[in-house]
XYZ file of N, CA and C in Angstrom:
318
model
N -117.748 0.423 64.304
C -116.411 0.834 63.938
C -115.358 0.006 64.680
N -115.595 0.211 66.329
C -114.705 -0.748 66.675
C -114.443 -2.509 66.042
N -115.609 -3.255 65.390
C -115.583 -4.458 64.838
C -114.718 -4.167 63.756
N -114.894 -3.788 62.740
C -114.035 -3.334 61.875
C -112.639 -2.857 62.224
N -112.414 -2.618 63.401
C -110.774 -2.777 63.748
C -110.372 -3.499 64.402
N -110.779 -4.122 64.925
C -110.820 -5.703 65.452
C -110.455 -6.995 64.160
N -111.269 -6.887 63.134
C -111.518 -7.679 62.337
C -110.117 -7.167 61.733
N -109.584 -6.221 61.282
C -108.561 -5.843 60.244
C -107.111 -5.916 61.140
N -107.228 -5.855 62.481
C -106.192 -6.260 63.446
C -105.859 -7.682 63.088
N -107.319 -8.417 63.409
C -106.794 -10.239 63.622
C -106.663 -10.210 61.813
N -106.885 -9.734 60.920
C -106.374 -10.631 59.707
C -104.783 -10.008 59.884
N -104.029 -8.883 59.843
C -103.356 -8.380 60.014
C -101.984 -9.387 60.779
N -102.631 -9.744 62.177
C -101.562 -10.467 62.772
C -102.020 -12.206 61.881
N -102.553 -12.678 61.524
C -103.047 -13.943 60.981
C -102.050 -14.391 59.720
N -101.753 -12.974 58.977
C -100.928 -12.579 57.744
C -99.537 -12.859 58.126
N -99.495 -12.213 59.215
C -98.270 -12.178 59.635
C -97.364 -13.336 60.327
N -98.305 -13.870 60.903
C -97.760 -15.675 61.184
C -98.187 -16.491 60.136
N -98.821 -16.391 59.114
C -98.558 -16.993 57.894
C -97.119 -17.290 56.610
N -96.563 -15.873 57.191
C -95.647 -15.360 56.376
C -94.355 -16.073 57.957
N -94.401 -15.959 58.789
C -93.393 -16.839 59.771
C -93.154 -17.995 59.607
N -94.344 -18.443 59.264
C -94.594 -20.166 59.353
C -93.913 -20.630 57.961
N -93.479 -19.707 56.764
C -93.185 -20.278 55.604
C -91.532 -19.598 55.219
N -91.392 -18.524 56.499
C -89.841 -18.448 56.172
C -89.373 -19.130 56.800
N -88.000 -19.529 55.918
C -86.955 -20.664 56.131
C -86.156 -20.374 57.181
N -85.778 -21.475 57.990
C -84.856 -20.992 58.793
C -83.507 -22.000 58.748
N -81.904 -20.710 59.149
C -81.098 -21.064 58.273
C -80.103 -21.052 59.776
N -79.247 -21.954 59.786
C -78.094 -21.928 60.652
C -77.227 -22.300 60.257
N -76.259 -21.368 60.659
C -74.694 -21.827 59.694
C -73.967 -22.599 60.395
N -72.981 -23.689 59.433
C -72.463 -24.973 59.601
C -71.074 -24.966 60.679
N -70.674 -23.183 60.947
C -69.150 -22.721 60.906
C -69.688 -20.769 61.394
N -68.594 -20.393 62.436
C -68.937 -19.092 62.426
C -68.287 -18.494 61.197
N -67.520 -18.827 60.606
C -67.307 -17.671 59.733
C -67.104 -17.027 58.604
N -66.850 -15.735 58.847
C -67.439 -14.522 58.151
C -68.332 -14.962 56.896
N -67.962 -15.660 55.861
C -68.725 -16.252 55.048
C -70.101 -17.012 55.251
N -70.164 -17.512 56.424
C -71.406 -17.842 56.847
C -72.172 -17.233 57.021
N -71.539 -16.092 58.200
C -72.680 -14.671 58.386
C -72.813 -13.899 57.216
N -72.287 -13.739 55.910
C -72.658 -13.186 55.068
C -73.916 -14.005 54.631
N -73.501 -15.081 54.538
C -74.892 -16.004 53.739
C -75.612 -15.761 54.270
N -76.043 -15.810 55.734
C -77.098 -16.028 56.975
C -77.969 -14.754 56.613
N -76.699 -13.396 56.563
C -77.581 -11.860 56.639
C -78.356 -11.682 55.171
N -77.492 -12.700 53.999
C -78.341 -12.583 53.292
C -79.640 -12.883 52.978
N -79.680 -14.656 53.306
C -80.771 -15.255 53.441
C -82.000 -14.576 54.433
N -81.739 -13.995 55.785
C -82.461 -13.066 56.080
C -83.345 -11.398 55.147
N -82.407 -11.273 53.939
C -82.408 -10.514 53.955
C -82.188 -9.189 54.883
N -81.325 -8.954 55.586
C -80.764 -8.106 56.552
C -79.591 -6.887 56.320
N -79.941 -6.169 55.255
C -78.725 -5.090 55.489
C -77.755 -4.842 55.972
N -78.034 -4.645 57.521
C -77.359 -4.326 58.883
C -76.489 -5.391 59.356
N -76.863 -6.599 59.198
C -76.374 -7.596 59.270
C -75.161 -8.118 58.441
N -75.478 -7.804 56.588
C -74.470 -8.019 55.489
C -73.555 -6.938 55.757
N -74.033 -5.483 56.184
C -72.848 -4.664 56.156
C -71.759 -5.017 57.487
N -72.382 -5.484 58.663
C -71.178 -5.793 59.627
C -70.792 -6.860 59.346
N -70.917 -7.807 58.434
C -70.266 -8.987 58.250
C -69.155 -8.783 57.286
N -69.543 -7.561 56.235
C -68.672 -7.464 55.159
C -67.438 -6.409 55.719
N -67.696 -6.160 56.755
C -67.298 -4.699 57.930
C -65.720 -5.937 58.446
N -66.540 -7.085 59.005
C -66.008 -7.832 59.367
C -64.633 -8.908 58.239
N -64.896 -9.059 57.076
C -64.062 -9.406 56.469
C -63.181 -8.721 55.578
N -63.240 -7.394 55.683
C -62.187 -6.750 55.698
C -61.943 -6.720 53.891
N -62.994 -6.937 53.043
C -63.237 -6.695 51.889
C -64.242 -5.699 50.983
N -64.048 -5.359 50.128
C -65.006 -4.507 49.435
C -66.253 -5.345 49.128
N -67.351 -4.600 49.206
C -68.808 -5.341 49.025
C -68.772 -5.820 47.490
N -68.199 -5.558 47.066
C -68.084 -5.845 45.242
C -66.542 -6.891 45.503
N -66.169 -7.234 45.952
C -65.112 -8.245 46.720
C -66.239 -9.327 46.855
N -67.051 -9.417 47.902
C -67.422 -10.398 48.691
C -68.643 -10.617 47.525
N -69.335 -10.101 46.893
C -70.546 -9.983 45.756
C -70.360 -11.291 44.628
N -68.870 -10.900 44.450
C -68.301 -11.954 43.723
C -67.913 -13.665 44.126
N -66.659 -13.168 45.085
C -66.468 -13.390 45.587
C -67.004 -15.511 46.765
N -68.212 -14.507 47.387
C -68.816 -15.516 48.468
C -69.838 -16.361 47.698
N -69.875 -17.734 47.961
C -70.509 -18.621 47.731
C -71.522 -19.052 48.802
N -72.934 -19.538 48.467
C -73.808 -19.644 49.969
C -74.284 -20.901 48.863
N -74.271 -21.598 49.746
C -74.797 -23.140 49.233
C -74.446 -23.648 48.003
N -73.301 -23.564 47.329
C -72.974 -23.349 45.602
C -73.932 -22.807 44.345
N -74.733 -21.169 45.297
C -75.189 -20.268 44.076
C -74.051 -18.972 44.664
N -74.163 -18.294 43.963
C -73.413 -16.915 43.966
C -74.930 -16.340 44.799
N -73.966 -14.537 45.165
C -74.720 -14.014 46.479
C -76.272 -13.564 45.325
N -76.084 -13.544 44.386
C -77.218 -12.978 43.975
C -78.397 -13.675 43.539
N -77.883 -14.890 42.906
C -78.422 -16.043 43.089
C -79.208 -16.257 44.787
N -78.805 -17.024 45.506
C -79.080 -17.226 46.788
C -79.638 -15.741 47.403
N -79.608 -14.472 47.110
C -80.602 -13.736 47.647
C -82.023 -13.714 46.525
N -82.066 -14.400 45.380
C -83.213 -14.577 45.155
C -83.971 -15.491 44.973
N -83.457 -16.909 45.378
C -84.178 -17.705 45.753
C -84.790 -18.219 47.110
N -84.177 -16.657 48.352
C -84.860 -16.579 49.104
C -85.873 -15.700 49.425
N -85.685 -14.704 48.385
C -86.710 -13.832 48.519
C -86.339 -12.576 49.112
N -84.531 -12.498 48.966
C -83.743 -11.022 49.600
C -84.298 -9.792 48.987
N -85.323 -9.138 48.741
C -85.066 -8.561 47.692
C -84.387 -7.438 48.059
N -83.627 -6.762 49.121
C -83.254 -5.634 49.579
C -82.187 -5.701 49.407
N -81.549 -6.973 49.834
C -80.342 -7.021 49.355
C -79.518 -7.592 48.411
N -80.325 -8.353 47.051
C -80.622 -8.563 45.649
C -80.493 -7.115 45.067
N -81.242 -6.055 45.279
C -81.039 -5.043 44.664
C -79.542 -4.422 45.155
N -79.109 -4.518 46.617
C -77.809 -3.986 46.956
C -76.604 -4.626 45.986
N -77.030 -5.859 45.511
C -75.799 -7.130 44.799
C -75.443 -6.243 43.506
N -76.591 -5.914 42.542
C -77.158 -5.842 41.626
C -76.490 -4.372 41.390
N -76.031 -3.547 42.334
C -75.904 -2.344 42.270
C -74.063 -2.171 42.149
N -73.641 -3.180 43.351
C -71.985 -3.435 43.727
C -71.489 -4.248 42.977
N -72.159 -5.443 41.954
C -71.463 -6.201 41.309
C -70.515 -5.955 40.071
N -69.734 -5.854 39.503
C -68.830 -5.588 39.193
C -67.746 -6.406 38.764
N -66.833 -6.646 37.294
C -65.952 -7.347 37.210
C -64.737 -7.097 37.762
N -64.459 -8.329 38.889
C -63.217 -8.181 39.432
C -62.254 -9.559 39.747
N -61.158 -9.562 39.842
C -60.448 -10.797 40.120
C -60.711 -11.100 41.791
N -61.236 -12.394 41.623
C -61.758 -13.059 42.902
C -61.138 -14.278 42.694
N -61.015 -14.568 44.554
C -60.391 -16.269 44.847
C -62.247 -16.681 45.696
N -62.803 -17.513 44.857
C -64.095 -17.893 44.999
C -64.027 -18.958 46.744
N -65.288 -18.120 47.571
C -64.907 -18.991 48.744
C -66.496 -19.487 49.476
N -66.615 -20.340 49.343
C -67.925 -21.214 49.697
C -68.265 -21.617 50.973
N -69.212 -21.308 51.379
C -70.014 -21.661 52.605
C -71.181 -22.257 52.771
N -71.208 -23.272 53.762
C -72.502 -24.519 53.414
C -73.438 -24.200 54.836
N -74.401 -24.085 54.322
C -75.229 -23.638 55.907
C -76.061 -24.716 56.020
């Protein structure tokens, strides 16, 4: 029994630096706010998009529109990284609204 949890431990952590070794890593060009939006997105990070959006002083359906991360829109760029947490948050707040479009290059 103990081999068998041994064995399902090491594939377990093996999985798990597999999946490290192939996420991207992203540093922004500029602190701001638009950057850290991109950054929390590309993380996929919740906690992160909500204090950034906390931070620019706009509605999440504002910034949805709105923010540019590498010249895709936020929903775009959370799924060609694989956001899906916060792809579904986009997906939920997006909304037609008058936006001044503002781009950030990481």
């Amino acid at each position: 029994m103990k081999m068998k949890k041994l064995t399902v431990a090491v594939l377990t952590i093996a999985a798990l630096g597999a999946f490290n070794v192939n996420a991207a890593q992203f540093s922004g060009s500029d602190n701001s706010v638009e950057t850290q939006i991109c950054l929390a997105v590309a993380s996929d990070s919740k906690g992160k998009l909500h204090r950034a959006v906390r931070q620019s002083q706009q509605s999440m359906s504002y910034i949805a529109q709105s923010v540019k991360c590498n010249g895709m829109s936020l929903s775009q760029f959370a799924a060609e990284h694989g956001a899906s947490d916060i792809g579904k948050q986009l997906v939920r707040v997006n909304r037609p609204i008058n936006v001044k479009t503002v781009t950030a290059k990481l």
